[in-house]
XYZ file of C-alpha atoms in Angstrom:
91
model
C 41.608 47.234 112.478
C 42.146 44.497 114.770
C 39.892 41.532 115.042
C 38.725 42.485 118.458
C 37.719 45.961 117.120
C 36.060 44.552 113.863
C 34.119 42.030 116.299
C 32.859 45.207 118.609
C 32.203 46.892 115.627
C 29.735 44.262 114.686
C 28.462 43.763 117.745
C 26.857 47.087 117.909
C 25.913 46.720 114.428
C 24.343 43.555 114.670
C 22.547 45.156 117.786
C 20.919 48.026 115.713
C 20.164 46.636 112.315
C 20.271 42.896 113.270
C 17.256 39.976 113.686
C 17.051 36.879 114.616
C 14.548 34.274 113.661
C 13.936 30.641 113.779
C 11.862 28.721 110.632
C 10.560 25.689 111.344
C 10.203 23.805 107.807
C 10.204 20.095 106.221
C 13.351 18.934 104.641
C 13.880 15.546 103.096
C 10.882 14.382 104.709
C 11.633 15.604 108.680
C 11.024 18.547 110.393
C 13.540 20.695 110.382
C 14.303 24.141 112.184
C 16.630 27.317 111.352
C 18.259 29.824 113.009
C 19.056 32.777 110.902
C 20.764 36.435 111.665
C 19.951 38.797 109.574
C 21.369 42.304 109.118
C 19.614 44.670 106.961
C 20.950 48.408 105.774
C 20.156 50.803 102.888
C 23.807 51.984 103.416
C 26.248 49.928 100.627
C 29.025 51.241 102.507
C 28.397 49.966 106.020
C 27.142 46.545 104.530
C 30.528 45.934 102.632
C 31.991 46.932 105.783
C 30.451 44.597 107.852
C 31.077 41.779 104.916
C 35.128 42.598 105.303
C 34.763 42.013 108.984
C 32.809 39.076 108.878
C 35.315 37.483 106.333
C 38.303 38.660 108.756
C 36.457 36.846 111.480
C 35.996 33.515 109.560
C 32.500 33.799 109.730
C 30.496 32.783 106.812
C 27.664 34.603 105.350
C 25.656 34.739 102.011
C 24.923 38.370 100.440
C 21.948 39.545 98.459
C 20.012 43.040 97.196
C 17.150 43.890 96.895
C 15.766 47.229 94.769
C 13.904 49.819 95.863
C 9.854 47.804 94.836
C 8.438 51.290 94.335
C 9.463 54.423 93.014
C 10.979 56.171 96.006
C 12.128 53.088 98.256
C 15.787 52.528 98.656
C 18.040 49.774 97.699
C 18.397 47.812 100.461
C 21.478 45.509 101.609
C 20.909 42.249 103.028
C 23.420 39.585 104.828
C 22.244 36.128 106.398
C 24.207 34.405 108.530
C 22.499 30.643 108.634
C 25.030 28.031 109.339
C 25.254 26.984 112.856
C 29.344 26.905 113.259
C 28.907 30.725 111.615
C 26.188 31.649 113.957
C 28.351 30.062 117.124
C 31.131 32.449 115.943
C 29.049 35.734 115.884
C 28.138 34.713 119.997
């Protein structure tokens, strides 16, 4: 895959399973706000996919799980993308 494919790829991705929010916060004393993108899946598959493109894009991201809570809830998949050069690159 090229990276103009893996980038369209995660574009329409990032369309149906992403989210954007801001956080304001308090950090060493000053107010402080954050932009995060989220993208959250059930599907391992599609989640490791869109880690391999993000990596082949340069774009950095942290990855965590989560279990099902209950009995009957899925695993679910979760990558944030928080730095601001990262979230620049997914524009």
């Amino acid at each position: 895959m090229t990276p103009e494919q893996a980038a369209g790829w995660l574009a329409g991705f990032i369309d149906g399973e992403g989210c954007v929010y801001w956080t304001n916060r308090i950090w060493k004393g000053k107010r402080a706000q954050s932009r995060v993108l989220t993208i959250t899946n059930t599907d391992q598959v599609l989640m490791d996919r869109a880690a391999e493109y993000l990596t082949m894009l340069g774009i950095e991201y942290r990855r965590h799980d989560r279990p099902g809570a209950t009995e009957g809830r899925k695993h679910c998949y979760t990558i944030d993308i928080r730095k601001g050069g990262a979230l620049a690159r997914v524009r």
